mmCIF file of C-alpha atoms in Angstrom:
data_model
loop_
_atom_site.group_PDB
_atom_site.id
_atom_site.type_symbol
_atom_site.label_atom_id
_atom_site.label_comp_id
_atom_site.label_asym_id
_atom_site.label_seq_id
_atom_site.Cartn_x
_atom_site.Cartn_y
_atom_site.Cartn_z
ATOM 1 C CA UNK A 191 198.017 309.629 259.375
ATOM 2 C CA UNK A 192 199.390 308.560 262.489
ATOM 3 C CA UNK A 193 203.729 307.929 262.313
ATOM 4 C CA UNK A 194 202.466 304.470 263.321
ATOM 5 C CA UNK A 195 200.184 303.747 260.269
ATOM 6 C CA UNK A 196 201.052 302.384 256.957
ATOM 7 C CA UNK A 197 201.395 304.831 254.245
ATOM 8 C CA UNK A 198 197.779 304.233 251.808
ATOM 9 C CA UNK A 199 200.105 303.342 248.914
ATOM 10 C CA UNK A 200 202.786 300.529 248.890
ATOM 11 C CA UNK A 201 204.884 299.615 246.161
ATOM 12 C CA UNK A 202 203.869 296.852 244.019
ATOM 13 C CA UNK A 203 205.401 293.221 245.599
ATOM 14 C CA UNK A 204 206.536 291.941 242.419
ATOM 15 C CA UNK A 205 208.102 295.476 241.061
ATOM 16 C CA UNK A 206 211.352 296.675 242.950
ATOM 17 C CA UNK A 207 210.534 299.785 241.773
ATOM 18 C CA UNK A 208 210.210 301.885 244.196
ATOM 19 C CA UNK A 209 208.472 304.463 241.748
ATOM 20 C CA UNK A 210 205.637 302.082 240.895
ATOM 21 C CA UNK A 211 202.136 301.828 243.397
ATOM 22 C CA UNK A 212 199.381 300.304 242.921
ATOM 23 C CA UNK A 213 196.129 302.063 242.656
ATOM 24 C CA UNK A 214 193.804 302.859 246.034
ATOM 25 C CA UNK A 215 189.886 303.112 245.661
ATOM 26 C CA UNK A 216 190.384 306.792 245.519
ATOM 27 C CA UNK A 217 192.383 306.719 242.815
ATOM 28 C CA UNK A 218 189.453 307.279 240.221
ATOM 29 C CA UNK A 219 190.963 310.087 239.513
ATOM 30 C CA UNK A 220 194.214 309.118 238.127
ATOM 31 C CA UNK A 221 191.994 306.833 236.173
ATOM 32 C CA UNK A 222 190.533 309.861 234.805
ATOM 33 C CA UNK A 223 193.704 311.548 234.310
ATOM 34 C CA UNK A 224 195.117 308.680 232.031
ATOM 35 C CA UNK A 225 192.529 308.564 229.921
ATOM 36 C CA UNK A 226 192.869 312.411 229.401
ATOM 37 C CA UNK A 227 196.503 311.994 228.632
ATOM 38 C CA UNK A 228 195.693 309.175 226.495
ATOM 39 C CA UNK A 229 192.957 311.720 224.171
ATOM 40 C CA UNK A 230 195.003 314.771 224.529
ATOM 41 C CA UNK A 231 198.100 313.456 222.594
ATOM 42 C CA UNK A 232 198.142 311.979 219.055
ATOM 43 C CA UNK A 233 201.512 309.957 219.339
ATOM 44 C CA UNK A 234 202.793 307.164 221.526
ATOM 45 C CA UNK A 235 205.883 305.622 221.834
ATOM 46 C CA UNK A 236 205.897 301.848 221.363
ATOM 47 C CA UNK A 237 208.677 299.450 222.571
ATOM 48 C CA UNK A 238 208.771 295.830 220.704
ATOM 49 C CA UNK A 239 211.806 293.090 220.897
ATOM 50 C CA UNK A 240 213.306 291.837 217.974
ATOM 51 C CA UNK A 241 214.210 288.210 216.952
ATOM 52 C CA UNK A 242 217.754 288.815 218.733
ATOM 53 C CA UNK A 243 216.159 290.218 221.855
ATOM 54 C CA UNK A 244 217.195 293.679 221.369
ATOM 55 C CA UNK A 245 214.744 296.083 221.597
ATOM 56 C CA UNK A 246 212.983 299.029 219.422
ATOM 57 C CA UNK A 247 211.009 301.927 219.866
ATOM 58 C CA UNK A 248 209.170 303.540 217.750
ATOM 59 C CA UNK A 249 206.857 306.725 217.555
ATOM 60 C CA UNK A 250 203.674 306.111 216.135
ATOM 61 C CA UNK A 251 199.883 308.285 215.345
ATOM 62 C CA UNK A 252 197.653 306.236 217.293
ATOM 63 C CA UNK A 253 193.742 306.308 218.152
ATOM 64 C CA UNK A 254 192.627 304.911 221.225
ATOM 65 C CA UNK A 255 189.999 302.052 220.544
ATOM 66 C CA UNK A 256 188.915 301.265 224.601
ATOM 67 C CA UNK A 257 190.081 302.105 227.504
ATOM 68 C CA UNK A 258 193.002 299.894 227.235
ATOM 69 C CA UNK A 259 193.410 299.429 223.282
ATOM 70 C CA UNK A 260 195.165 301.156 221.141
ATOM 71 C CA UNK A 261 194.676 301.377 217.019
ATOM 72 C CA UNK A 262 198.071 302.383 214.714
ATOM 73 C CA UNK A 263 198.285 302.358 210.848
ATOM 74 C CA UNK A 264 202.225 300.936 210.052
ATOM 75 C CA UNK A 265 203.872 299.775 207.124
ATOM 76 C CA UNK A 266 204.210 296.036 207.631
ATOM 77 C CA UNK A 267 207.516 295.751 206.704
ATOM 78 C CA UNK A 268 208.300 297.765 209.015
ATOM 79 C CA UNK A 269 210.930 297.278 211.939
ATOM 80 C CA UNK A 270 208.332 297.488 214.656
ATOM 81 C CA UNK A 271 205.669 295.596 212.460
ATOM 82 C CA UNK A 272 208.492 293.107 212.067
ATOM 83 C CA UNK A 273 208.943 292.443 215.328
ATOM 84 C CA UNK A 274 205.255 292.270 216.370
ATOM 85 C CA UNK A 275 205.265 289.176 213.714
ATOM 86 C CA UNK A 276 207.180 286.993 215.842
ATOM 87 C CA UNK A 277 207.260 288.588 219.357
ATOM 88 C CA UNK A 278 203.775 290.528 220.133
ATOM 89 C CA UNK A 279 204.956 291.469 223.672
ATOM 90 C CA UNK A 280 204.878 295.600 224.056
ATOM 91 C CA UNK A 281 205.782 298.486 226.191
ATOM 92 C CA UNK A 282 203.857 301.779 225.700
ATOM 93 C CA UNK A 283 204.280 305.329 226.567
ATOM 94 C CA UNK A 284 201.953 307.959 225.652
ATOM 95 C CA UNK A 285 203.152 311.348 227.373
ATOM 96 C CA UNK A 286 202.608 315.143 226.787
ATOM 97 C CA UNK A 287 205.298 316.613 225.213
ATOM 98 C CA UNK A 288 203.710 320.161 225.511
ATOM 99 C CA UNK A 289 203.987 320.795 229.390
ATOM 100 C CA UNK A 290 206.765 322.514 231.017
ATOM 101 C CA UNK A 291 209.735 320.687 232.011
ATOM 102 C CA UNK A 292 209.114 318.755 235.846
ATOM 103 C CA UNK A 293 205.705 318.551 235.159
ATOM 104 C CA UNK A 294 205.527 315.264 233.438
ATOM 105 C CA UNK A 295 201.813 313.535 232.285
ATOM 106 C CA UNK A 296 202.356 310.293 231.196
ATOM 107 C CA UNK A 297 200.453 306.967 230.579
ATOM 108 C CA UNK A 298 202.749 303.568 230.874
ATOM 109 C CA UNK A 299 201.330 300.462 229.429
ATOM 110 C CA UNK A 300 202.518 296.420 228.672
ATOM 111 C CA UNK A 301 200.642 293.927 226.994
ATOM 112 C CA UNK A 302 200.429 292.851 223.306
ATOM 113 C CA UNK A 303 199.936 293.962 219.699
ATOM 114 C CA UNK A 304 199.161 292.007 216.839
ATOM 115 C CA UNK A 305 197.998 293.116 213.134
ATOM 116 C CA UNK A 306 194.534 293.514 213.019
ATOM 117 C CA UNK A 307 192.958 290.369 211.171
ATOM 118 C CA UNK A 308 190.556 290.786 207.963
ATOM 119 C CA UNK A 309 187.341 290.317 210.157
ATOM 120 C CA UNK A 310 188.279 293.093 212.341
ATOM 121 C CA UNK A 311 189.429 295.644 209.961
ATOM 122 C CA UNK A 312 185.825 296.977 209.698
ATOM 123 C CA UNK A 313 185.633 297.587 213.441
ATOM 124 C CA UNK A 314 189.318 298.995 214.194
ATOM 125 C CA UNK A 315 188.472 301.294 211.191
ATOM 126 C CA UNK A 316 185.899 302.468 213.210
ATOM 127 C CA UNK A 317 188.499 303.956 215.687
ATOM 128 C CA UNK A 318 191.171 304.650 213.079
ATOM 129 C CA UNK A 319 192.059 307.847 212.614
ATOM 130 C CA UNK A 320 190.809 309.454 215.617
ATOM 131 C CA UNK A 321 187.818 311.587 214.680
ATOM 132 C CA UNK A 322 188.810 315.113 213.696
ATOM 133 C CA UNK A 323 192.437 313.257 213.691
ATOM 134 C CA UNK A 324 194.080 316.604 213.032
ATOM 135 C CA UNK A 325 193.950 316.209 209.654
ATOM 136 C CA UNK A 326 194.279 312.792 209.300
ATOM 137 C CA UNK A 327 192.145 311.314 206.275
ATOM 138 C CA UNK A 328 189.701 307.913 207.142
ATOM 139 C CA UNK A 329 191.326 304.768 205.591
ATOM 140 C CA UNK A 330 189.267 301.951 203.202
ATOM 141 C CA UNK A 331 189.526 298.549 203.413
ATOM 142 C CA UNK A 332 191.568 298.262 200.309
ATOM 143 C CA UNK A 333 194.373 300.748 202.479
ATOM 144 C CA UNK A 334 194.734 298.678 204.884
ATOM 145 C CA UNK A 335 194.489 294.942 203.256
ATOM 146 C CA UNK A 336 195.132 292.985 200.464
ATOM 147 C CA UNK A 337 198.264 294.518 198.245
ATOM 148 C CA UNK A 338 199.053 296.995 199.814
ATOM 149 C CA UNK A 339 201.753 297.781 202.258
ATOM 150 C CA UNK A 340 200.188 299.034 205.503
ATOM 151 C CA UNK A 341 198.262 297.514 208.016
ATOM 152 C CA UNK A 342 196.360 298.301 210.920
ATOM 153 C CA UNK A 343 197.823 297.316 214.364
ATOM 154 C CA UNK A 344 196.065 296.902 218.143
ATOM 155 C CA UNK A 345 197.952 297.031 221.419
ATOM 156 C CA UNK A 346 195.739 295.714 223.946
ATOM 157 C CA UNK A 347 197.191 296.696 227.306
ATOM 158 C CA UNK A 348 197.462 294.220 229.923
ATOM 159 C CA UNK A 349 198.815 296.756 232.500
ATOM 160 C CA UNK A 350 198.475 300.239 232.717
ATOM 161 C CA UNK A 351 199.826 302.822 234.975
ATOM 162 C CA UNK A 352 200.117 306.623 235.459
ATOM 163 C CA UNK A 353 202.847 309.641 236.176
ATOM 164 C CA UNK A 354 201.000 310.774 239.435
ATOM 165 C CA UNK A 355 200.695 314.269 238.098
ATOM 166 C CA UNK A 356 202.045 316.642 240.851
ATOM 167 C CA UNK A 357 203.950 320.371 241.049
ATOM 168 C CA UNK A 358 207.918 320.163 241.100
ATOM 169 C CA UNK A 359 208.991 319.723 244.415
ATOM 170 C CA UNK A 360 205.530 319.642 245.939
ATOM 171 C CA UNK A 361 203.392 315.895 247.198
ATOM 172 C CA UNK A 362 200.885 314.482 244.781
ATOM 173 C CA UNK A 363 197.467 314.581 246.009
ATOM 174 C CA UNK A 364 196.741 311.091 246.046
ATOM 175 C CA UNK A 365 199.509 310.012 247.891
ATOM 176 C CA UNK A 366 201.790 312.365 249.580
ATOM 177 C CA UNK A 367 204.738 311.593 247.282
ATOM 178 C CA UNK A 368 207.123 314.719 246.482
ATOM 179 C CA UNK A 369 208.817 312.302 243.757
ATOM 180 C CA UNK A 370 208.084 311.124 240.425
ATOM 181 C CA UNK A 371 205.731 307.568 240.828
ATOM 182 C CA UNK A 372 203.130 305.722 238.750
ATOM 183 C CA UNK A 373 200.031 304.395 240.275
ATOM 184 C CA UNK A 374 198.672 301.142 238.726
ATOM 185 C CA UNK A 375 195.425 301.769 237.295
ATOM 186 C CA UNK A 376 192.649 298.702 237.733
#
């Protein structure tokens, strides 16, 4: 690249973030990337809004149902759970807690989450646990319905972007960046 051409990623026009880009035909990649961060971790972080606008996190075991869905057992009266009844609006992080410090992986998602309805149970069920969930037991029907407390949850992401993955200090490969940035993933 010329010092007269356009760099191959610009930031997003309706983020200010300079951090954020969106995602270049090569990016494929990155696609792949997310999706093994996405398997290779068992937890993600989830980020609802509660009835006074403040917001929660939580950390929850999650199976990915999709490329862009994600499956969670919760209790309903839970905080989260809570929130999801009257504001289904979500943030998501799923990152890898296991890799050395400055060498983030991370997947970045918004969209929303609702409680799975009866007639879907079945097929989220399908999903949830993961299989060979580290230990993690299937769930019946009756688990997840009815009396009892818990219920099965689905984010479906709307957005979804990565942590170019790159050595401390050194460019990414996809786009030249020395600093932290997240490419939009189509």
């Amino acid at each position: 690249m010329t010092h007269d051409e356009e760099p191959a990623v610009q930031p997003m026009a309706h983020d200010d973030d300079p951090a954020v880009h969106q995602a270049m035909p090569y990016d494929a990649d990155l696609a792949a990337h997310a999706r093994a961060v996405v398997d290779g971790n068992l937890y993600l972080t989830l980020g609802t809004v509660g009835p006074d606008g403040s917001p929660w996190t939580s950390p929850v075991y999650f199976a990915p149902a999709g490329d862009r869905e994600f499956c969670w057992l919760s209790a309903a009266d839970a905080r989260h759970s809570r929130n999801l009844a009257e504001r289904p609006q979500v943030s998501i992080v799923v990152f890898d807690s296991t890799v050395a410090p400055y060498h983030g992986r991370a997947v970045y998602a918004v969209g929303e989450a609702r409680e799975v309805s009866d007639a879907e149970v079945d097929q989220a069920l399908a999903s949830y646990p993961r299989p060979g969930g580290a230990g993690v037991t299937p769930f019946t029907r009756e688990e997840v319905t009815g009396a009892s407390p818990y219920r099965l949850y689905r984010a479906t992401a709307s957005q979804l972007w990565v942590l170019c993955p790159r050595d401390p200090g050194q460019p990414c490969p996809a786009h030249g960046l020395a600093t932290d940035h997240r490419t939009l993933i189509p």
